[in-house]
Coordinates of C-alpha atoms and ligand atoms in Angstrom, one line a residue:
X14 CA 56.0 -78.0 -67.4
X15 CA 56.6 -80.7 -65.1
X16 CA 56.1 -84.2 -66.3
X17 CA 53.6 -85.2 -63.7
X18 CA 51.5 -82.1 -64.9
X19 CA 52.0 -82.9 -68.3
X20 CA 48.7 -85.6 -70.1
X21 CA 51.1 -88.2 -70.9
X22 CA 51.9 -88.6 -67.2
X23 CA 48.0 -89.4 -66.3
X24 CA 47.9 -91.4 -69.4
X25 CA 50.3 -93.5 -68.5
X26 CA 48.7 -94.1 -64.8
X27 CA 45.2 -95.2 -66.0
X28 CA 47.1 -97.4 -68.6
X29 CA 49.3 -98.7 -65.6
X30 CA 46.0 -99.6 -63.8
X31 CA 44.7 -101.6 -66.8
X32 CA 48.1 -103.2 -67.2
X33 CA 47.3 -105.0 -63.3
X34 CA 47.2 -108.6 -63.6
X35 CA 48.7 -108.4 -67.1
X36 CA 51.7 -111.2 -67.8
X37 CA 54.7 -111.3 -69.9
X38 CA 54.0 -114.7 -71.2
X39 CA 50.7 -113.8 -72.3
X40 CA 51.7 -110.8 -74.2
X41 CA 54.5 -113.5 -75.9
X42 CA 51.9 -115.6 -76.7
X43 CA 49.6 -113.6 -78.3
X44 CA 52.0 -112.2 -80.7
X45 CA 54.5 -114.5 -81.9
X46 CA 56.6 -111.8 -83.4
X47 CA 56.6 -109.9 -80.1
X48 CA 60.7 -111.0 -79.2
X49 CA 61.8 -109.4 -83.1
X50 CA 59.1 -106.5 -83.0
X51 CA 60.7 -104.9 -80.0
X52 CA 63.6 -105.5 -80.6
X53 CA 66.2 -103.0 -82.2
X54 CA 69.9 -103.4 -84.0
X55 CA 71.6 -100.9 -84.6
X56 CA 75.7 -100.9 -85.7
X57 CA 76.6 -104.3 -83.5
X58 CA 73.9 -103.2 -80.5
X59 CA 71.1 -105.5 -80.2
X60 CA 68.6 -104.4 -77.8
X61 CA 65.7 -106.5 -76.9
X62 CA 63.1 -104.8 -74.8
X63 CA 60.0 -107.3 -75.4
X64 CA 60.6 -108.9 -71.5
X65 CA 59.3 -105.8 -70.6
X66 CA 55.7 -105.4 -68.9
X67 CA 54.8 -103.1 -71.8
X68 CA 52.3 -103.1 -74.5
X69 CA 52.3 -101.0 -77.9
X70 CA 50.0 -98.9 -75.9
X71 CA 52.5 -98.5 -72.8
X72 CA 55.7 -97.5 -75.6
X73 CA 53.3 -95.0 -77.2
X74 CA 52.4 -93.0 -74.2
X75 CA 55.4 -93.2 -73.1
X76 CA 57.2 -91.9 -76.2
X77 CA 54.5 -89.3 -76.1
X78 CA 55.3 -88.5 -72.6
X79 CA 59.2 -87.8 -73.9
X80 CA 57.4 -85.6 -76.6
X81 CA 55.2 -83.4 -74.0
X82 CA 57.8 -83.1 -72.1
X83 CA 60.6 -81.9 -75.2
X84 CA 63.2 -84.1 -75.3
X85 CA 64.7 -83.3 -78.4
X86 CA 64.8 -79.7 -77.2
X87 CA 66.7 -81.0 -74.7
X88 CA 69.2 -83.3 -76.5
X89 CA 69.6 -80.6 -78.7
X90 CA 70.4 -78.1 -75.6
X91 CA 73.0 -80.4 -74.5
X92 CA 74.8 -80.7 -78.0
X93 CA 74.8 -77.4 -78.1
X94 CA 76.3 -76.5 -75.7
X95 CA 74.1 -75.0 -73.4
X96 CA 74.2 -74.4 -69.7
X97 CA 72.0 -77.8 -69.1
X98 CA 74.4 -77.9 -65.7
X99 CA 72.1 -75.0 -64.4
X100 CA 73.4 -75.0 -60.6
X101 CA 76.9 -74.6 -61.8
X102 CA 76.1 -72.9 -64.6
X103 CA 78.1 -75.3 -67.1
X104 CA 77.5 -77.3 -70.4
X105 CA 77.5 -80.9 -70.4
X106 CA 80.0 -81.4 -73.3
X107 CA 81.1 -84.8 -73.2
X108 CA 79.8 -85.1 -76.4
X109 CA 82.3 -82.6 -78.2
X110 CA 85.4 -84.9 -76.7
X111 CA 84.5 -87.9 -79.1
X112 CA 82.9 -85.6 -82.2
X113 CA 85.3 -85.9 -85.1
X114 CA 88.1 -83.7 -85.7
X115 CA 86.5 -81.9 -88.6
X116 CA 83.3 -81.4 -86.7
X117 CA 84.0 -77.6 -86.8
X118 CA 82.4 -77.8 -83.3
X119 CA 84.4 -74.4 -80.9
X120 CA 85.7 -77.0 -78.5
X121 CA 87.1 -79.2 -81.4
X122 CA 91.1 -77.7 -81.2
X123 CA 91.3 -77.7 -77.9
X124 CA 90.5 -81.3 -77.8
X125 CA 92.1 -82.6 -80.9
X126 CA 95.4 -80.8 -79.0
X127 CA 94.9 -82.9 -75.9
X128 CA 94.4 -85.8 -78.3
X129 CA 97.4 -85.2 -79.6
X130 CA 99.7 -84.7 -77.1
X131 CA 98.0 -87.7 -74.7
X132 CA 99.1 -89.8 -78.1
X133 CA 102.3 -88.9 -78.5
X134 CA 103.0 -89.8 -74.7
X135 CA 101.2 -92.6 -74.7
X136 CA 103.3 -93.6 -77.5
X137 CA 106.7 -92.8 -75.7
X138 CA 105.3 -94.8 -72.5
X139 CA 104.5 -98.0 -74.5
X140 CA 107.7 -98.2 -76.6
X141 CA 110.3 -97.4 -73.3
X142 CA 110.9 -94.6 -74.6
X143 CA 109.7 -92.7 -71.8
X144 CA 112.9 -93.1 -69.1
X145 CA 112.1 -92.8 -65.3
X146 CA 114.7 -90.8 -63.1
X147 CA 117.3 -93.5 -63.3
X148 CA 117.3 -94.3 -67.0
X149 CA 114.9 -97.3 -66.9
X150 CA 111.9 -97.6 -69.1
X151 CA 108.4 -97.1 -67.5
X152 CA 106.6 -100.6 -67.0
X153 CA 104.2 -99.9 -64.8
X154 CA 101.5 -97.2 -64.6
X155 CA 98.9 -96.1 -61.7
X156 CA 96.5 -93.7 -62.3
X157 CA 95.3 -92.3 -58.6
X158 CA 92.1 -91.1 -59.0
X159 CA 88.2 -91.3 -57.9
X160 CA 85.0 -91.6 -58.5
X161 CA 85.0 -89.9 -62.5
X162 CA 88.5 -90.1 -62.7
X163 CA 88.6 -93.4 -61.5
X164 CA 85.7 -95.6 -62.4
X165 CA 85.6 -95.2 -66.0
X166 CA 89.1 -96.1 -66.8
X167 CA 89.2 -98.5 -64.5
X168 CA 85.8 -100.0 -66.0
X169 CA 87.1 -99.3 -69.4
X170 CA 90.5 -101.2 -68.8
X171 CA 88.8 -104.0 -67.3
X172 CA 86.9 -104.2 -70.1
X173 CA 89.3 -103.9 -73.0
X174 CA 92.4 -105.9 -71.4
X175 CA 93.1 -107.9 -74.6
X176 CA 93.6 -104.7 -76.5
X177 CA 96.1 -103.5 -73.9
X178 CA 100.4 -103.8 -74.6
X179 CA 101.7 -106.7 -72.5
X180 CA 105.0 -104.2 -71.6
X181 CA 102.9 -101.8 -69.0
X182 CA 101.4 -103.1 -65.8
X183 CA 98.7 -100.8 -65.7
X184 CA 97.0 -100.3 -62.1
X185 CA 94.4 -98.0 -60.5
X186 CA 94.3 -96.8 -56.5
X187 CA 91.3 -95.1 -55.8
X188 CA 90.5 -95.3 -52.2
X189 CA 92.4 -93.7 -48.9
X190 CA 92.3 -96.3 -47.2
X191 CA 96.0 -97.1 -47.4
X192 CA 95.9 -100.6 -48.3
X193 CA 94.7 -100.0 -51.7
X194 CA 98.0 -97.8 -52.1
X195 CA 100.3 -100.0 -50.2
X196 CA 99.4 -103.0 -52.2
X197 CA 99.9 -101.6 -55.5
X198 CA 103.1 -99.8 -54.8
X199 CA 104.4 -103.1 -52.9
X200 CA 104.2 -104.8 -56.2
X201 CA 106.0 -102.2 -58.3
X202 CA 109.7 -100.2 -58.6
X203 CA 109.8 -96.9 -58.2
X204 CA 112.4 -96.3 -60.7
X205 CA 110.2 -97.7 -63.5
X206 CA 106.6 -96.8 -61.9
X207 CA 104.5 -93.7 -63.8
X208 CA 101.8 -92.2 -61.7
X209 CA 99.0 -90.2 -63.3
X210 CA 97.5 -88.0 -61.2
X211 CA 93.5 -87.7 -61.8
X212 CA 91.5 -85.6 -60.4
X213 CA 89.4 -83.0 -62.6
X214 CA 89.8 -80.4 -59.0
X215 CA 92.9 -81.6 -57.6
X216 CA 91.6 -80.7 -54.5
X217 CA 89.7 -84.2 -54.3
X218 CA 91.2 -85.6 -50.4
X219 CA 91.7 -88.7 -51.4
X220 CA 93.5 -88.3 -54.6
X221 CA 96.1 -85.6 -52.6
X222 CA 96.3 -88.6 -49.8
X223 CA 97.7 -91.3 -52.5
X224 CA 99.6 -88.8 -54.8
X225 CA 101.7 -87.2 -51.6
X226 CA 102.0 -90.5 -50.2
X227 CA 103.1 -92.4 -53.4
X228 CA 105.6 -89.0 -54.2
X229 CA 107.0 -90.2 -50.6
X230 CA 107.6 -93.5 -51.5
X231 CA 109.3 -92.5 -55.2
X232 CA 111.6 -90.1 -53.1
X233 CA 112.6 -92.7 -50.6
X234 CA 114.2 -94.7 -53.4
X235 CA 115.3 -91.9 -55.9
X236 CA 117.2 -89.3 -53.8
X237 CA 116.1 -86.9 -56.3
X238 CA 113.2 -84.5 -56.1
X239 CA 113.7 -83.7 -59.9
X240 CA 112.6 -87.6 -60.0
X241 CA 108.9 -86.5 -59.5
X242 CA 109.1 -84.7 -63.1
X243 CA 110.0 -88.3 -64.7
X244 CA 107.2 -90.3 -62.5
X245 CA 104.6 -88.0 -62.4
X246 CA 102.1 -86.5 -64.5
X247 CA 98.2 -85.0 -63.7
X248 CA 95.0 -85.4 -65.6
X249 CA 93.4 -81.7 -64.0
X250 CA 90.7 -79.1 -65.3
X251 CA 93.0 -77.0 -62.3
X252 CA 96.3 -75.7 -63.5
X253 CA 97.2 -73.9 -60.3
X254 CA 96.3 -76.8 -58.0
X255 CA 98.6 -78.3 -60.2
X256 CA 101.1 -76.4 -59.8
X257 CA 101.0 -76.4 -56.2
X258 CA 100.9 -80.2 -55.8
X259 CA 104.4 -79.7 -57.9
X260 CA 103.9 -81.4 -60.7
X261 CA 105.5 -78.9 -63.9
X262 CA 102.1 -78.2 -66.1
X263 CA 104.3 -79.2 -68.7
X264 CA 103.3 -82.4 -67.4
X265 CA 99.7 -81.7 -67.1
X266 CA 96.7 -83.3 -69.5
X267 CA 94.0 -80.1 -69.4
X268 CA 90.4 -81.0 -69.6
X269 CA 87.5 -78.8 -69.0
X270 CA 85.0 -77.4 -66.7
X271 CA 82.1 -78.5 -69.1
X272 CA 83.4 -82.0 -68.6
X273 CA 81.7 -83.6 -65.6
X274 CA 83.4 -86.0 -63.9
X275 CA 81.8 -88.8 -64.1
X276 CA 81.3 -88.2 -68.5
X277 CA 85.0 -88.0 -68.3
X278 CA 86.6 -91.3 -69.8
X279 CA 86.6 -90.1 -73.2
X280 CA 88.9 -86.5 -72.1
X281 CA 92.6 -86.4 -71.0
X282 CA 91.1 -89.1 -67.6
X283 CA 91.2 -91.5 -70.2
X284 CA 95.1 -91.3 -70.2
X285 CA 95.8 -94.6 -68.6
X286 CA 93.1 -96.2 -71.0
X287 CA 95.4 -94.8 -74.0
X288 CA 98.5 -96.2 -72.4
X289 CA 97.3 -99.7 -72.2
X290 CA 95.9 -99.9 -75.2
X291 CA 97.2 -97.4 -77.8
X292 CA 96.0 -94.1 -79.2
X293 CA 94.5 -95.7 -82.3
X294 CA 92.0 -98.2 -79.8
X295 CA 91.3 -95.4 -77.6
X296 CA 89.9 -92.9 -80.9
X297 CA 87.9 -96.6 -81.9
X298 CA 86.4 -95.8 -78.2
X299 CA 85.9 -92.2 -78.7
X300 CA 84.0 -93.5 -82.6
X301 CA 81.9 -95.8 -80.7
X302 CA 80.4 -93.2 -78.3
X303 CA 80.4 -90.7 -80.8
X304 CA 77.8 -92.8 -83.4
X305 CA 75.9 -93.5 -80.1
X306 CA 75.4 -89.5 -79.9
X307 CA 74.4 -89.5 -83.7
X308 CA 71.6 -92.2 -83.0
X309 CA 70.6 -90.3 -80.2
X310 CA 70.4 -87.4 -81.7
X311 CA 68.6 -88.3 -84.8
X312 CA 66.6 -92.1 -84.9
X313 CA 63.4 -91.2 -83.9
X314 CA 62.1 -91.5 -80.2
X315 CA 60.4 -95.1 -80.4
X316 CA 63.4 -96.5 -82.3
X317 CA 66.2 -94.6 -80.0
X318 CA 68.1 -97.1 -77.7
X319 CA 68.8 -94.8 -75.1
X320 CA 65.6 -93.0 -74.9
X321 CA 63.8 -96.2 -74.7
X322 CA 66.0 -97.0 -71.9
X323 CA 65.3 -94.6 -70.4
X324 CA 61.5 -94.7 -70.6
X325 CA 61.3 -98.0 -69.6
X326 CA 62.8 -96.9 -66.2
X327 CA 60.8 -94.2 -65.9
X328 CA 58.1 -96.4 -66.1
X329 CA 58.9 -98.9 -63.3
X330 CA 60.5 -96.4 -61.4
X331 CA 57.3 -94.0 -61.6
X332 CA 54.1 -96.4 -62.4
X333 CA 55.4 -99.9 -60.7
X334 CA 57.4 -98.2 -58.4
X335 CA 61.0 -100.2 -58.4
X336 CA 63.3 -98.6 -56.1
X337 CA 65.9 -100.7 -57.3
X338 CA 67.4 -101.5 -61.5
X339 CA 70.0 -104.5 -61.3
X340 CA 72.5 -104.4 -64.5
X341 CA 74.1 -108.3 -65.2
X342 CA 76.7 -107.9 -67.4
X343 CA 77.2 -111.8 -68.8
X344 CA 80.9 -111.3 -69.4
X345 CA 83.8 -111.1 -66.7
X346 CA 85.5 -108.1 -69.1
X347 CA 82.4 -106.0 -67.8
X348 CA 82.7 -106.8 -64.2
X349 CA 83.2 -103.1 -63.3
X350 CA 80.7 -102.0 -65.3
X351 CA 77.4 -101.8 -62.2
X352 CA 80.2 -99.8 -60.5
X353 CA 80.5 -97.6 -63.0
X354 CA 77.0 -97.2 -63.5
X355 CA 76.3 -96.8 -59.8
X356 CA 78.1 -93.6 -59.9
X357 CA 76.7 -93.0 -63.8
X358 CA 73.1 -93.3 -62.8
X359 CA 73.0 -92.7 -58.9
X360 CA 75.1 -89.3 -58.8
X361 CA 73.4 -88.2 -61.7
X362 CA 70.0 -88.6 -61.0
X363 CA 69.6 -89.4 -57.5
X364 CA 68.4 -86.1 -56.8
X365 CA 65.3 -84.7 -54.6
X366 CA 65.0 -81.0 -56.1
X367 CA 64.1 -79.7 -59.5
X368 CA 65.9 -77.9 -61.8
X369 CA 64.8 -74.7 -60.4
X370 CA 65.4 -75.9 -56.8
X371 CA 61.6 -77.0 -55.8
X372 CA 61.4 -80.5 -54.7
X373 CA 60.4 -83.1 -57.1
X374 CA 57.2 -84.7 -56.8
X375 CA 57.9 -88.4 -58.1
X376 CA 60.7 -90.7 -57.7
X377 CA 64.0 -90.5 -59.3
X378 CA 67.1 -92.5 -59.9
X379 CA 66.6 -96.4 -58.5
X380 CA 69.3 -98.2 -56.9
X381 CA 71.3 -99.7 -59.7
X382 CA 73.7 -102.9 -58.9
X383 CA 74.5 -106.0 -60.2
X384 CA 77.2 -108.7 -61.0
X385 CA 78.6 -110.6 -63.8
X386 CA 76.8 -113.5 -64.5
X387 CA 76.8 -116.8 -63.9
X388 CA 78.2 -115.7 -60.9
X389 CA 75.4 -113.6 -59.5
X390 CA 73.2 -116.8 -60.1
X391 CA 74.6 -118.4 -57.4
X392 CA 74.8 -115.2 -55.1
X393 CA 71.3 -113.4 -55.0
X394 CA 69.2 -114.5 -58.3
X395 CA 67.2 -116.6 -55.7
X396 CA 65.6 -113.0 -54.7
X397 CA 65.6 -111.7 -58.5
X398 CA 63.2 -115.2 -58.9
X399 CA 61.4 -115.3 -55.6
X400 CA 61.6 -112.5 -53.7
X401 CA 59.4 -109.9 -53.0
X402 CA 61.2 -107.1 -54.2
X403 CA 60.5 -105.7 -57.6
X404 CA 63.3 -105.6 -59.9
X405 CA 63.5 -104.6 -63.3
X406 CA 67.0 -105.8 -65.0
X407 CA 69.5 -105.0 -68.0
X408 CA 71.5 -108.0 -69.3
X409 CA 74.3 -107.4 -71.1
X410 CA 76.4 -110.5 -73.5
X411 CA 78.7 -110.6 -76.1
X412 CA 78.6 -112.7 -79.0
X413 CA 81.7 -113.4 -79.6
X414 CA 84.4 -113.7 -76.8
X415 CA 88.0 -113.1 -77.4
X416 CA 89.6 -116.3 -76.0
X417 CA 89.4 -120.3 -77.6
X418 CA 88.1 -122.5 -74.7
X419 CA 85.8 -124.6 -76.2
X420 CA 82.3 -124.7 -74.3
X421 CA 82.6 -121.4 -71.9
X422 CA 80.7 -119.3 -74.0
X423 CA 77.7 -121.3 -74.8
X424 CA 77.4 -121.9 -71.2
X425 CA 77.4 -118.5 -70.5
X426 CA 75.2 -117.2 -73.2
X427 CA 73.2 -120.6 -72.5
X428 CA 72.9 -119.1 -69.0
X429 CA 71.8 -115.4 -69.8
X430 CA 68.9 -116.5 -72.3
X431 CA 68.0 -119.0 -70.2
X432 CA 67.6 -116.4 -66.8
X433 CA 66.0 -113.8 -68.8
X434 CA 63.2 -116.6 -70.4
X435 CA 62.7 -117.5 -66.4
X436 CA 62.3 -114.5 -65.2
X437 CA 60.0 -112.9 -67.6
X438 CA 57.9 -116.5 -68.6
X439 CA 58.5 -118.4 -64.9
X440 CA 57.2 -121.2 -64.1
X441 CA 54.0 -122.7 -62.6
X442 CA 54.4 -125.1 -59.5
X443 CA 52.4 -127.7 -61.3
X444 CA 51.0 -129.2 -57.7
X445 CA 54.5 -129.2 -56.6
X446 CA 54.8 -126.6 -54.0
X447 CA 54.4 -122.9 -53.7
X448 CA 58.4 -123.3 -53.0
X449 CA 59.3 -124.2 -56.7
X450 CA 56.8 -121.8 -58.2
X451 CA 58.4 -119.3 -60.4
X452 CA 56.0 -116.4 -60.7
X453 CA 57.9 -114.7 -64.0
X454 CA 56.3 -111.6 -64.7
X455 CA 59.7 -110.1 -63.8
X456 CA 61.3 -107.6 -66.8
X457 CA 64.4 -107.4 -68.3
X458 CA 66.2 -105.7 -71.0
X459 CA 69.0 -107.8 -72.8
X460 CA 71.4 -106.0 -74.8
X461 CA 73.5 -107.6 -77.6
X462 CA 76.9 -106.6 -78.3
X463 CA 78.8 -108.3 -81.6
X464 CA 82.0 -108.4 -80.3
X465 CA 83.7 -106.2 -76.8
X466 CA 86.0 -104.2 -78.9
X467 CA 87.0 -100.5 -77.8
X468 CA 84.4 -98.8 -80.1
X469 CA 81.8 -101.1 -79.0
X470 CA 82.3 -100.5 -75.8
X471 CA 82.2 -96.7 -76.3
X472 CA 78.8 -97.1 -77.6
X473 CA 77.8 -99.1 -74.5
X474 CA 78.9 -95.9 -72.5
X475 CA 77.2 -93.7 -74.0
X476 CA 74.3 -95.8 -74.3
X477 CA 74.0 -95.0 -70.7
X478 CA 75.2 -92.0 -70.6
X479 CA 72.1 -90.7 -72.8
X480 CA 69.4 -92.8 -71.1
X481 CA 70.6 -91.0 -67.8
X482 CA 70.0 -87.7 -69.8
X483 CA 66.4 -89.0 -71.2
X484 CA 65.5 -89.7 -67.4
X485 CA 67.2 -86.3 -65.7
X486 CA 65.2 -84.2 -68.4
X487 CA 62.0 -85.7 -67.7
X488 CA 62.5 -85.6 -63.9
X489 CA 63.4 -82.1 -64.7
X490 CA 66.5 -82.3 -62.6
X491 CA 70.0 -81.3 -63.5
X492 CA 71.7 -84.6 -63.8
X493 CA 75.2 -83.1 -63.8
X494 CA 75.9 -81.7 -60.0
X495 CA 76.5 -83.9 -57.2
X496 CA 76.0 -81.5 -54.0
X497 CA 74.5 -84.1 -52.5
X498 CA 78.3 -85.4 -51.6
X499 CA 79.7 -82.3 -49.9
X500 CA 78.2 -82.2 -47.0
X501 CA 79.9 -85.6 -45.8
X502 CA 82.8 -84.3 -47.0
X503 CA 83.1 -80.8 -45.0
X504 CA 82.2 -83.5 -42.0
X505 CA 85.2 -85.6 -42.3
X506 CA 87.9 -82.8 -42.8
X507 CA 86.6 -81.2 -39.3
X508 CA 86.5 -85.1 -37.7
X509 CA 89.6 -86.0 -38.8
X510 CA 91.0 -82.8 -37.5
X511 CA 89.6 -83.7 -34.0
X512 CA 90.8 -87.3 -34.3
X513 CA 94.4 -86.0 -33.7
X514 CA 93.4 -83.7 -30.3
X515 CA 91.5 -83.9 -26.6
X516 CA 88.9 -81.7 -27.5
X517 CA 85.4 -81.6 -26.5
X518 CA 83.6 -83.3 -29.2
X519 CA 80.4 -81.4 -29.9
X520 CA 78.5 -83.9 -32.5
X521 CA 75.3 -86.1 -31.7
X522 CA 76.2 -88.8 -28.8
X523 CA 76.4 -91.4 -31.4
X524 CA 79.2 -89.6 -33.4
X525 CA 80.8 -88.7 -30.1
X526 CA 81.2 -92.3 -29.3
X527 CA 82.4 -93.6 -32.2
X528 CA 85.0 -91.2 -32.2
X529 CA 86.0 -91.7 -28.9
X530 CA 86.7 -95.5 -29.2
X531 CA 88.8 -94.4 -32.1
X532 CA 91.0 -92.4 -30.1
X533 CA 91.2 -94.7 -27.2
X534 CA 92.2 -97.9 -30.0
X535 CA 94.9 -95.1 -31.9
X536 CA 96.5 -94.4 -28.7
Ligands
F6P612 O1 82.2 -87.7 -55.5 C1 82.2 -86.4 -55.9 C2 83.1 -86.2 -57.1 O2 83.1 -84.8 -57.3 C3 82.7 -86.9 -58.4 O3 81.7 -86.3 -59.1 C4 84.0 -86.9 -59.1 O4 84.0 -87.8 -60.2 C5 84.9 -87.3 -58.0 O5 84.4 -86.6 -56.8 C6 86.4 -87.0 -58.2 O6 86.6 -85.6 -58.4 P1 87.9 -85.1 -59.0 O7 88.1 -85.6 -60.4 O8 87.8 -83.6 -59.0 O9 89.1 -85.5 -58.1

């Protein structure tokens, strides 16, 4: 049954319409023990959700909405194994890359053999032991990949750069525009630079574009197409693509078609994670998201981090209507991670049909941004404070940083407690001006990490990773296809071809313009 149809779902509108005029300071200051009562810790994750608009009525119908609607029969689906990817008929088994080795789960020896063989290269590539054509020692490493196979490793790398070996120069190129290749490979040498081709189709345009065109540039300094052996190796679920693209599957990491891309960091994609910071860091990553799975799977719905997180979404995407979720990570190691999410949450769930292919009848996925703090403070906080868009938030700290400048952190962690207090509490005018009122009234979420080490950032992850299931069941859409990005892509391989002729152009006039000025400027 759909949610809408389902009790829970009217419930939850009436309550909605009794919540109108209700304020977040008033529901602080009728229960002093509000901030600790809604708040859960769980293994180093601290996650306060009492800035929320919510009472204990909203959290019980919405948990009771996640029970008419048979969550755990779907969390159990997915663990299992079953085709919860229904348009490609596919399981969503991210989950089986980061169980432990004695699991006993079918997928558990293919992985562990990955494992193995990504560690024992890794290994090679961080000691010099792995020689490029010429007899030098690797010292730099770009992995050329997108969207999956690009924003999670580059996220996680970000992330976890005290971790990583000083003795590889780890980079990532992503885009086709050919500056982000030409700067990167302006920096390196050829005869000590590893590329690691990512792409789970290696069909994916953009990855070809940069792999050929960085193959050129190895060959034009080592006369010696044996070379691409020693500087190449590909991250693929495709072993003929592989092939063709001439890299010896020898050299190939295999992952599999019931890996989605974007769930992907914790498979062979995370290769260039490993390198930088060691096979035994990147298993800590893989342990982090893996007891994330094991609280999903078993603490109980109103105690479950990513199924409250989900919830909560669901109820300003759905009863408040927020088109829009900003994440502010407080902590420059997390600046990638909104990006990441973008693609995490938005290609996920930013879906118009059902399951079963009719069209939904409520909103899904909201726009999800964001910036490290303090610095979006000074860029667009005046809107988050003032504006008159709705926008629920998820702030994101660290207790404890990993450098010794005395002051920084209190001033950061000063600054995150201090916007989540004004945004939720505000602040009246008090007869100075409706210009320096502070409504408040405005949720957030603030989660707690101890420390940003590799395994708690792998329950971060997949923090996310099951709130964006806990929404996609409910919306009753299948969170793990992405059609909605072919048909831009079948576009540009027939524009591109036309870029290069006289042809008649037979696209609206708009299209035909465009295209034309870029022929005139190419000419
Ligand atoms: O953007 C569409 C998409 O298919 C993503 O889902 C995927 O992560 C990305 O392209 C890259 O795909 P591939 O790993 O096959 O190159």
């Amino acid at each position: 049954m759909t949610a809408t149809a389902l009790p829970a779902w009217a419930e939850l509108h009436s309550h909605r319409h009794d919540l109108t005029g209700t304020r977040i300071a008033d529901l602080f200051a009728a229960d002093p023990r509000r901030g600790p009562e809604l708040t859960i810790e769980d293994d180093g994750l601290v996650l306060d959700y009492s800035k929320n608009l919510v009472t204990a009525r909203t959290l019980e119908l919405l948990v009771r909405l996640a029970e008419q609607r048979q969550l755990s029969t779907g969390i159990e689906a997915m663990f299992a194994g079953d085709h919860v990817n229904v348009t490609e008929d596919r399981a969503a088994l991210h989950t089986a890359l980061r169980a432990p080795a004695g699991a006993g789960l079918p997928q558990s020896a293919a992985v562990e053999a990955v494992l193995a063989r990504m560690s024992a290269f890794a290994t090679a590539v961080r000691s010099g032991a792995r020689l490029g054509a010429t007899g030098k020692p690797i010292r730099a490493v770009v992995n050329i990949g997108i969207g999956g196979s690009d924003l999670g490793p580059a996220m996680a790398y970000q992330a976890l750069r005290e971790f990583a070996t000083p003795t590889i120069d780890l980079r990532f190129v992503s885009n086709v525009d050919g500056h982000d290749l030409t700067r990167v490979l302006d920096e390196l040498d050829p005869e000590t630079t590893l590329f690691v081709v990512s792409s789970k189709t290696f069909t994916t345009v953009e990855t070809l574009t940069n792999a050929y065109a960085a193959r050129e540039w190895l060959l034009d300094f080592v006369d010696d197409s044996d070379a691409v052996a020693q500087h190449f190796v590909a991250v693929s679920a495709d072993d003929r693509a592989v092939a063709a693209f001439g890299i010896d599957p020898a050299h190939k990491f295999e992952f599999w078609d019931w890996v989605g891309g974007r769930y992907s960091l914790w498979s062979a994609i995370g290769l260039s994670v490993m390198i930088a910071i060691g096979p035994d860091n990147f298993r800590q990553l893989l342990a982090g998201a893996h007891a994330m799975d094991r609280h999903f799977r078993t603490a109980p719905l109103d105690r479950n981090m990513p199924v409250l997180l989900g919830l909560l979404g669901i109820w300003y995407r759905n009863f408040w209507d927020a088109q829009t979720h900003a994440v502010l990570p407080y902590d420059q190691r997390l600046s990638r991670f909104p990006a990441y999410l973008q693609q995490l949450e938005m290609e996920s769930n930013g879906k118009s049909a059902r399951r079963d292919g009719t069209p939904v009848a409520v909103g899904t996925a909201p726009i999800v941004w964001g910036e490290p703090g303090t610095n979006g403070q000074h860029a667009f906080f005046q809107l988050l404070h003032q504006g008159t868009v709705f926008v629920p938030s998820d702030f994101i700290g660290v207790l404890r940083p990993h450098h010794d400048l005395p002051g920084h952190h209190d001033l950061l962690m000063a600054n995150l407690f201090a916007q989540t207090e004004a945004l939720a509490i505000g602040r009246p005018a008090a007869g100075a001006g409706t210009h320096r009122d502070f409504p408040g009234n405005r949720p957030s979420n603030t989660l707690l990490l101890a420390d940003l080490t590799p395994y708690a950032l792998g329950r971060l992850i997949a923090l996310y990773e099951h709130k964006v299931f806990t929404q996609g069941w409910i919306w009753n859409i299948n969170s793990f296809d992405q059609w909605g990005v072919e048909l831009g892509k079948s576009l540009a391989t027939r524009i591109v071809a036309e870029l290069n002729t006289e042809q008649q152009l037979g696209h609206d006039s708009s299209t035909n313009a465009l295209i034309e000025r870029y022929r005139r400027a190419r000419q």
